[in-house]
Amino acid sequence: MEHVELMISEEDINRRIAEIGKQITEDYKGKTVHMICILKGGAPFMCELAKRVDLSVSLDFMSVSSYGSGTDSSGIVKIVKDLDEPLIGKDVLIVEDIIDSGRTLSHLTEILNARKPASLRLCTLLDKPDRRVVEGLKVDYVGFQIPDEFVVGYGLDYDQRYRNLPYIGVVRFD
């Protein structure tokens, strides 16, 4: 059986999302931010973040899977659900729940850059820099840097459970 230990409280998450929203508002002043949520885990974060950006915001959703040998992702992306709108000329912000190795996101940014957005930036709630294997992946907005732990909550799941927790917790197996 497993249990979940608190890592980042709901209050700390809300405070940090407000700070990121304010920074995005400043950085994109006078523009429309086209947020792309990477499903499923990024949905709660993107919805809360969008409410805290004081600009015109449009939303789109994408579902991707990466595949490779065994349990390691190759970072090669298979698009399961593509975007509903073209990106040409838009100021795009990819919103992720967590970045670890960076392989999938690195490949995804190549795919999206080929669609000719005016700009493309990355935002993640959680960053595990100790797991990064991709050089040069620039993450523009980071909620929290965390150690290499198995985390759930705020969109992140373990076997489709715990996504609805209002905080980030570490899964511990008894």
Short mmCIF file of C-alpha atoms in Angstrom, two decimals, residues 24-132:
data_model
loop_
_atom_site.label_atom_id
_atom_site.label_comp_id
_atom_site.label_asym_id
_atom_site.label_seq_id
_atom_site.Cartn_x
_atom_site.Cartn_y
_atom_site.Cartn_z
CA ILE A 24 3.78 36.45 -17.69
CA THR A 25 1.54 39.54 -17.66
CA GLU A 26 4.65 41.75 -17.65
CA ASP A 27 6.55 39.70 -20.24
CA TYR A 28 3.66 39.55 -22.73
CA LYS A 29 2.36 43.08 -22.19
CA GLY A 30 0.19 44.17 -25.14
CA LYS A 31 -0.02 40.65 -26.57
CA THR A 32 -2.39 37.70 -26.46
CA VAL A 33 -0.91 34.66 -24.76
CA HIS A 34 -1.82 31.40 -26.50
CA MET A 35 -1.46 28.76 -23.78
CA ILE A 36 -1.06 25.14 -24.81
CA CYS A 37 -1.78 22.62 -22.08
CA ILE A 38 -0.08 19.25 -22.28
CA LEU A 39 -2.76 16.83 -21.13
CA LYS A 40 -3.69 15.39 -18.76
CA GLY A 41 -1.50 16.55 -15.93
CA GLY A 42 -1.11 20.16 -17.01
CA ALA A 43 -4.83 20.99 -16.98
CA PRO A 44 -5.25 22.07 -13.32
CA PHE A 45 -2.09 24.20 -13.47
CA MET A 46 -2.99 25.89 -16.76
CA CYS A 47 -6.52 26.72 -15.62
CA GLU A 48 -5.26 28.36 -12.42
CA LEU A 49 -2.43 30.14 -14.24
CA ALA A 50 -4.73 31.55 -16.95
CA LYS A 51 -6.92 33.13 -14.26
CA ARG A 52 -3.88 35.00 -12.95
CA VAL A 53 -2.67 36.44 -16.27
CA ASP A 54 -4.08 39.93 -16.74
CA LEU A 55 -4.04 39.85 -20.55
CA SER A 56 -6.02 38.34 -23.36
CA VAL A 57 -5.47 34.57 -23.15
CA SER A 58 -6.45 31.79 -25.54
CA LEU A 59 -6.25 28.13 -24.61
CA ASP A 60 -5.59 24.96 -26.54
CA PHE A 61 -4.84 21.40 -25.54
CA MET A 62 -2.48 18.72 -26.79
CA SER A 63 -1.95 15.14 -25.72
CA VAL A 64 1.32 13.44 -26.54
CA SER A 65 3.01 10.17 -25.74
CA SER A 66 6.66 9.32 -26.05
CA TYR A 67 7.93 5.91 -26.79
CA GLY A 68 11.20 4.05 -26.66
CA SER A 69 12.58 0.79 -25.40
CA GLY A 70 11.53 -0.46 -21.99
CA THR A 71 10.71 2.21 -19.44
CA ASP A 72 12.98 4.91 -20.87
CA SER A 73 11.39 7.50 -23.08
CA SER A 74 13.19 8.18 -26.32
CA GLY A 75 11.64 11.63 -26.39
CA ILE A 76 10.18 10.88 -29.80
CA VAL A 77 6.70 12.30 -29.60
CA LYS A 78 3.53 10.74 -30.91
CA ILE A 79 0.72 13.26 -31.02
CA VAL A 80 -2.40 11.64 -29.57
CA LYS A 81 -4.54 14.83 -29.67
CA ASP A 82 -3.32 17.70 -31.79
CA LEU A 83 -4.08 21.37 -31.39
CA ASP A 84 -7.37 22.81 -32.59
CA GLU A 85 -5.84 26.03 -33.96
CA PRO A 86 -2.80 26.91 -36.08
CA LEU A 87 0.13 28.59 -34.32
CA ILE A 88 1.34 30.90 -37.10
CA GLY A 89 2.15 34.30 -35.64
CA LYS A 90 0.92 33.51 -32.11
CA ASP A 91 2.80 34.06 -28.86
CA VAL A 92 2.72 30.51 -27.53
CA LEU A 93 3.28 29.36 -23.97
CA ILE A 94 3.49 25.59 -23.43
CA VAL A 95 2.16 24.74 -19.96
CA GLU A 96 3.37 21.49 -18.38
CA ASP A 97 2.84 19.86 -15.02
CA ILE A 98 6.40 18.53 -14.66
CA ILE A 99 9.66 18.40 -16.60
CA ASP A 100 12.21 15.76 -15.81
CA SER A 101 14.48 14.32 -18.55
CA GLY A 102 13.34 17.00 -21.01
CA ARG A 103 13.38 14.58 -23.97
CA THR A 104 9.68 14.74 -24.81
CA LEU A 105 9.42 18.50 -24.35
CA SER A 106 12.55 19.13 -26.40
CA HIS A 107 11.11 17.16 -29.31
CA LEU A 108 7.69 18.78 -28.89
CA THR A 109 9.17 22.29 -29.06
CA GLU A 110 10.81 21.35 -32.38
CA ILE A 111 7.43 20.22 -33.72
CA LEU A 112 5.66 23.38 -32.53
CA ASN A 113 8.42 25.76 -33.70
CA ALA A 114 7.98 24.31 -37.19
CA ARG A 115 4.41 25.66 -37.08
CA LYS A 116 5.85 29.22 -37.07
CA PRO A 117 4.63 30.85 -33.86
CA ALA A 118 5.77 34.43 -33.22
CA SER A 119 7.33 33.15 -29.98
CA LEU A 120 7.43 29.91 -28.02
CA ARG A 121 8.12 29.69 -24.29
CA LEU A 122 7.85 26.96 -21.67
CA CYS A 123 6.16 27.04 -18.28
CA THR A 124 6.11 24.18 -15.78
CA LEU A 125 4.73 23.81 -12.30
CA LEU A 126 7.49 21.39 -11.29
CA ASP A 127 11.04 20.96 -12.55
CA LYS A 128 13.34 18.06 -11.74
CA PRO A 129 16.69 19.38 -13.02
CA ASP A 130 18.59 16.38 -11.59
CA ARG A 131 16.82 14.17 -14.16
CA ARG A 132 17.57 16.38 -17.18
#
